[in-house]
XYZ file of C-alpha atoms in Angstrom:
312
model
C 116.207 20.381 45.272
C 119.166 20.975 46.343
C 120.486 17.619 45.630
C 118.355 16.963 42.700
C 120.475 19.891 40.413
C 123.704 18.526 42.382
C 123.443 14.688 41.605
C 122.357 15.411 37.645
C 124.336 18.638 36.713
C 126.837 15.683 38.381
C 125.270 13.321 35.521
C 125.437 15.458 32.283
C 129.613 15.970 33.837
C 129.622 12.281 34.115
C 128.420 11.781 30.636
C 130.423 14.264 28.762
C 133.241 12.973 29.931
C 132.075 9.636 28.706
C 131.382 11.408 25.664
C 134.689 13.305 25.543
C 136.683 9.469 25.274
C 134.352 7.933 22.863
C 134.556 10.390 20.565
C 138.486 10.677 20.823
C 138.927 7.418 20.525
C 137.272 6.792 17.520
C 139.016 9.759 15.449
C 142.126 8.278 16.032
C 140.825 4.536 16.200
C 139.541 5.319 12.110
C 140.700 4.521 8.791
C 142.682 7.586 7.576
C 145.837 10.015 9.334
C 146.239 12.904 9.877
C 149.717 12.672 9.077
C 148.264 11.742 5.489
C 146.109 14.104 5.196
C 148.688 17.051 5.129
C 151.610 15.276 3.747
C 151.857 12.594 0.309
C 152.137 9.702 1.434
C 153.696 8.628 -2.625
C 156.004 11.786 -3.033
C 157.032 12.607 1.159
C 160.186 10.579 2.438
C 158.998 8.299 5.319
C 160.932 10.045 7.449
C 159.371 13.260 7.005
C 156.600 12.155 7.895
C 157.518 10.059 10.823
C 159.232 13.466 12.380
C 155.508 14.768 11.233
C 154.066 12.358 13.314
C 156.084 13.720 16.229
C 155.797 16.671 16.353
C 151.514 16.396 16.302
C 152.145 13.727 19.520
C 150.099 11.038 17.586
C 154.020 9.045 17.969
C 151.740 8.893 21.823
C 149.817 5.782 23.057
C 146.424 6.869 22.427
C 146.173 6.856 26.543
C 148.898 9.292 26.396
C 147.317 11.578 24.015
C 143.700 11.952 25.958
C 145.626 12.771 29.328
C 147.421 15.332 26.325
C 144.638 16.700 25.094
C 141.936 16.872 28.636
C 144.872 18.483 29.970
C 144.739 21.196 27.298
C 141.174 21.680 28.322
C 141.520 22.014 31.371
C 143.772 25.108 30.882
C 141.732 26.286 27.632
C 144.060 25.404 25.598
C 141.825 23.533 22.265
C 144.633 23.079 20.238
C 145.551 24.044 16.839
C 144.090 23.075 13.713
C 146.537 20.802 11.519
C 145.336 21.565 8.259
C 144.835 25.221 8.475
C 147.552 25.578 11.620
C 145.049 28.320 13.295
C 143.962 28.076 17.178
C 140.930 25.972 17.168
C 139.057 28.565 19.439
C 139.274 31.153 15.944
C 137.822 28.428 13.609
C 134.445 27.187 16.550
C 133.817 31.170 16.693
C 133.969 31.176 13.531
C 131.619 28.890 12.692
C 129.486 28.919 15.821
C 127.453 32.337 15.483
C 125.599 30.231 12.380
C 124.636 27.523 13.859
C 123.473 29.559 16.723
C 121.189 32.037 14.352
C 120.060 28.855 12.193
C 118.952 26.635 15.516
C 117.708 29.394 17.169
C 115.503 30.129 14.049
C 114.232 26.505 13.823
C 113.960 26.534 17.597
C 111.709 29.018 17.350
C 109.658 27.812 14.785
C 109.827 24.472 16.143
C 108.128 25.870 19.420
C 106.500 29.597 19.039
C 104.232 27.973 15.874
C 103.815 24.741 16.958
C 102.613 25.377 20.348
C 99.881 27.765 19.695
C 99.030 25.422 16.239
C 99.149 22.433 18.267
C 96.797 24.398 21.159
C 94.260 25.947 18.307
C 94.160 22.634 16.560
C 92.929 20.902 19.918
C 89.913 24.168 21.097
C 88.810 24.186 17.555
C 89.029 19.889 17.690
C 87.334 18.010 14.080
C 87.287 21.198 12.464
C 89.661 22.342 9.028
C 92.096 23.811 11.163
C 92.522 20.141 13.121
C 92.695 18.446 9.744
C 94.726 20.513 7.986
C 97.612 20.711 11.160
C 97.283 16.929 11.615
C 97.792 16.339 8.033
C 100.369 19.089 7.358
C 102.014 16.736 10.476
C 101.383 13.609 9.707
C 103.292 15.433 5.949
C 106.498 16.863 7.514
C 106.935 13.351 10.095
C 107.017 11.465 6.852
C 109.445 13.015 5.225
C 113.202 12.408 5.096
C 114.671 16.749 6.090
C 116.868 16.208 2.839
C 114.432 15.194 0.912
C 112.282 18.092 2.201
C 115.545 20.047 1.138
C 116.295 18.784 -1.952
C 112.089 19.746 -2.549
C 111.983 22.957 -1.099
C 115.641 23.318 -3.495
C 114.662 22.509 -6.574
C 110.738 24.204 -6.126
C 111.936 27.741 -3.905
C 115.601 27.963 -5.073
C 115.603 26.418 -8.802
C 112.606 27.509 -10.776
C 110.937 29.877 -8.505
C 114.454 30.928 -8.423
C 111.958 33.304 -4.887
C 115.348 31.966 -2.408
C 118.777 31.366 -1.994
C 119.657 27.999 -1.890
C 123.322 27.724 -0.775
C 125.521 29.644 1.334
C 125.255 32.623 3.788
C 124.807 35.701 1.933
C 122.042 37.149 3.685
C 119.125 37.122 5.395
C 117.284 35.308 2.776
C 120.302 32.856 2.200
C 118.351 31.316 6.378
C 114.858 31.002 5.114
C 115.282 26.972 4.056
C 117.684 25.697 5.668
C 115.332 26.822 9.020
C 112.518 26.072 7.541
C 114.102 22.476 5.922
C 115.503 22.056 10.110
C 112.309 23.158 11.963
C 110.198 20.996 9.909
C 110.236 17.511 11.742
C 110.351 19.266 14.762
C 107.890 21.691 14.572
C 105.137 18.529 13.221
C 105.836 16.475 16.936
C 105.646 19.837 19.065
C 102.330 20.540 17.083
C 100.467 16.943 17.793
C 102.500 16.771 20.765
C 100.439 20.078 22.427
C 97.596 18.567 20.424
C 97.092 15.661 22.270
C 98.316 17.339 26.134
C 95.680 20.425 26.035
C 92.960 17.771 24.646
C 92.843 15.719 27.581
C 93.850 19.222 29.624
C 90.046 20.504 27.854
C 88.618 17.397 29.355
C 89.722 17.260 32.621
C 87.401 17.947 35.431
C 89.049 20.934 36.638
C 88.354 23.058 33.380
C 84.830 21.652 33.810
C 84.869 23.652 37.394
C 86.030 26.378 35.926
C 83.099 26.812 33.707
C 80.721 26.514 35.621
C 82.484 28.870 37.906
C 82.249 31.597 34.314
C 85.344 31.996 33.673
C 86.225 32.756 29.988
C 87.297 29.339 27.876
C 90.201 31.969 26.181
C 91.072 32.120 29.921
C 90.593 28.865 31.015
C 92.643 27.538 27.246
C 95.940 29.920 27.407
C 96.065 30.198 31.309
C 95.353 26.886 32.521
C 94.683 24.838 30.015
C 98.108 25.809 28.358
C 99.849 25.758 31.708
C 98.865 22.630 32.782
C 100.047 21.132 29.535
C 103.343 22.102 29.301
C 104.977 19.687 31.168
C 105.245 17.014 27.958
C 105.851 19.947 25.641
C 108.983 20.925 27.850
C 110.392 17.437 28.166
C 110.560 17.495 24.541
C 111.439 20.976 24.318
C 115.592 18.790 25.205
C 114.968 16.446 23.447
C 114.266 18.922 19.865
C 117.182 20.772 20.851
C 118.841 17.110 20.112
C 117.304 16.116 17.181
C 118.281 19.842 16.083
C 121.594 19.153 16.515
C 121.645 16.192 14.547
C 119.681 17.232 11.581
C 121.783 20.702 12.273
C 125.107 18.267 10.644
C 122.855 17.354 6.987
C 120.872 20.846 6.345
C 124.516 22.572 6.625
C 126.103 20.793 3.892
C 123.066 20.280 2.022
C 122.812 24.305 1.958
C 126.595 24.858 2.848
C 126.201 26.927 5.171
C 129.159 27.691 7.175
C 127.819 26.525 10.496
C 129.794 23.956 13.262
C 128.008 20.995 11.178
C 129.638 21.544 7.418
C 133.277 22.007 9.934
C 132.443 19.379 12.171
C 131.941 17.158 8.431
C 135.010 19.055 6.910
C 137.241 18.430 10.138
C 136.191 14.800 10.462
C 137.351 13.968 6.274
C 141.045 15.660 6.404
C 141.640 14.214 9.699
C 142.146 17.292 11.781
C 141.449 15.960 15.607
C 141.945 18.979 17.387
C 139.928 20.783 15.382
C 137.177 17.091 15.271
C 137.327 16.526 18.997
C 136.661 20.473 20.063
C 133.256 20.155 18.248
C 132.130 16.901 19.323
C 132.285 17.452 22.983
C 130.402 21.247 22.251
C 128.195 19.498 20.866
C 127.771 17.003 23.292
C 128.066 19.369 25.996
C 124.726 21.425 24.293
C 123.231 17.978 23.971
C 123.922 17.024 27.889
C 122.930 20.963 29.828
C 119.452 21.043 27.600
C 118.402 18.113 28.339
C 119.603 18.724 32.152
C 118.179 21.690 32.164
C 115.021 20.778 30.722
C 114.585 18.332 33.621
C 114.796 21.544 35.912
C 112.188 23.656 33.986
C 110.168 20.437 34.141
C 110.631 19.869 38.266
C 109.465 23.907 37.896
C 106.850 24.032 36.000
C 104.676 21.065 37.236
C 104.648 20.308 40.806
C 103.637 16.448 40.164
C 106.834 15.708 39.626
C 108.140 16.939 42.262
C 105.629 15.541 44.434
C 106.781 12.129 42.867
C 109.994 12.501 43.163
C 109.620 13.167 46.883
C 107.263 9.703 47.372
C 109.563 7.711 45.960
C 112.429 8.834 48.140
C-alpha cells in the first residue's frame, strides 16, 4: 500500500509539473502582450515599452522566464500582479474563499442529495419516485449548464424576483450558482448510484442476508450501499474536475468573485503571474482530488486492493 501511495503522488507531481509548463508556455505564446495591456502602444514611445518589458522580465527567453518562475514558487513567491500591482497570493486568497464556498455547496448538493436519491430510486425501482428521478437526471444531463443558468436567471431572478442573479451580496446569492453548478453532477451521481445499488440488490450476498432475517433497511443502507460505493467514489474524483471546469463559466455568468472569474480576467488582461498561479492551483486541486479518490477507493473496496496485488 505504501509503495502504491508513493507512486500515485509521484505521478501527481509529474502531472502538476507538466501542467505548469504547458500553461506557462501557452500564456506567453498566445496573441497579445502584458506590456500593451498596461500601456497604450499607440500613445507610448517604443523605448518606454521596451523598458517596461525589461522591468517585467519579458525580454528574457521563455525558458529563462520559466526557470525564474519556478525558483520563485520554490521560495513561496508567486509574483506581483501586472495590472493591480498587488501580491498574487493576496489576490488569490481573496477569491479562493468564494470558489471554495461555491464548490463545496455544489458538491454537497450533487452527492449529499444524489446518493440518497439514487439509492431510493433503486430500492423503489419502477415506482413513481424512480421514474421522476430518471426523468430529472436525463433532463439535467441533456441541458448545458449555461442554458440552465440563463433559464433560472430569467425565471427565478427576473420574472419572479425570488433570488439575486449576480454578485455575492449574501447567502441567497449562492443559491442559483450552486444549483446550476451541481445540476449535471447530481444527475450523473443519481444515475450511477441507482445502477450500482440495483446490481447489489440482486446479488447473492443480499439474498443471503434477507434469508437470515435481517431487515431490508439494514441490508440496503448498511451493506448494499457500502458495496455500491466504489463507482460513486471514483465518480466523486472525476466530478471535482468537472466542477472546477464549470466554475469558470458559472462564476462569469453570475459574476461570482471567485478564482474562475479572476482567471478569465487575468487571461484577458495578460496578467501572467495571476493567470499562471491560478491555473497551477486549479491543476493541483484536480490532480490531488484524483489521487485521493484512488486511495479512498482502495480503502473502501477491498477488491481493488486484491486485484492490484494479483496484477503485481
